[in-house]
Amino acid sequence: MKQVLVTGGAGYIGTHTCVELMAQGYSPVVVDNFCNSSPASLDRVRRLTNHELPSYEADIRDTAQIIEILKKHDCESVIHFAGLKAVGDSVAKPLEYYSANVMGSHSLLTAMMEAGTKRFVFSSSATVYGEPVFLPYTESHPLSPTSPYGQTKLAVEQMLNDLVASGSMTDVAILRYFNPIGAHASGQIGEDPHGVPNNLMPYVAQVAVGRRTELNVFGNDYDTPDGTGVRDYLHVVDLARAHVLALQRFEREPGAITVNLGTGQGTSVLELVKAFKEASGRDVPVNFAPRRSGDIAAFWADPSQAESLLGWQAEYDISDMCRDQWAWQSQNPNGFETA
Ligand SMILES: NC(=O)c1ccc[n+]([C@@H]2O[C@H](COP(=O)([O-])OP(=O)(O)OC[C@H]3O[C@@H](n4cnc5c(N)ncnc54)[C@H](O)[C@@H]3O)[C@@H](O)[C@H]2O)c1
């Protein structure tokens, strides 16, 4: 069995990736400090897959404990999701973001060196690009993040590039995610944000299910077809599959790669709300609010490099994403606490 340490494995993308890893013959081992998740999500993964899933409540900044776990399970690779991800929050609390995301990654990489684990898949983000100079963003677009969150992702990318240049690590996949939404088609796992959702889709779903009264749309005067912000949404299961493909690539072709993961299609806030209303049969009242500072009007990916290097292409479209998001939200109106 091929053991993979999955940091942040109890979170939204981590749980979906564990399911896809198991389906392809990998054995994930989860480390999570549960600061934005709960052990209940891992129980759901175990039930859904009928598979063992070792897990540890640990912080990636605890280097000694990570070394112990890597050695105990003889992990040959690490998929690194653990970190803080709310852009607005990162502006208010930059040191927390640098600590969790940059110092956390440094600690994890140090532990890998010590344990002899050589393969690394990193959750980066489209936020590393900043204000578009051209669209779609290709991987060679200038890097100029507009938030501390984006800066932390770029700092880790640079740390990885330097490690590769030093010869200390050869197999590195930097995956720049666009906007993952949706859920596993079973409705058993999905995004369960603590408190008020920071991202659009969980907010839309919570309005549809009656947990919140209306959706605030920040800005309807952007230079976009309907005035609302445009993003490249991709299904979380498509995103999860890309991580498995990255590990499979290491087996056939060692080396370092950086790829965008998006569909290549832009969707506006109002288009997403319309698709969600159709999928759920529920109303989603909208309230237009002023733009938020730092928000970018529109961006989407050029995903062709993910296709050529990983053989990855998004399979699901917006209506699939909304259908599966609704399956999760309607069966679990209060997230993992529902059961
Ligand atoms: N969801 C998105 O829209 C998106 C987009 C681009 C990149 N990313 C990146 O993908 C990764 C996963 O995102 P997600 O949406 O699944 O987030 P998430 O918050 O659901 O999952 C992250 C997990 O990491 C854990 N964690 C946080 N700090 C930790 C620490 N110091 N030690 C151990 N565990 C820790 C949290 O408890 C959580 O379970 C993050 O690195 C995020 O920055 C996410």
Tab-separated table of N, CA and C in Angstrom, residues 72 93 163 249 319:
chain	number	residue	atom	x	y	z
A	72	LYS	N	6.386	6.331	11.330
A	72	LYS	CA	5.532	5.221	11.764
A	72	LYS	C	4.778	4.613	10.579
A	93	LYS	N	-5.411	39.444	10.499
A	93	LYS	CA	-4.521	38.652	11.372
A	93	LYS	C	-3.339	38.080	10.588
A	163	LEU	N	14.015	24.665	-2.599
A	163	LEU	CA	14.363	23.294	-2.173
A	163	LEU	C	14.673	22.419	-3.379
A	249	ARG	N	1.920	10.861	-11.436
A	249	ARG	CA	2.972	11.424	-12.307
A	249	ARG	C	4.358	11.234	-11.684
A	319	SER	N	-23.829	23.036	-13.298
A	319	SER	CA	-25.072	22.432	-12.801
A	319	SER	C	-24.753	21.182	-11.966
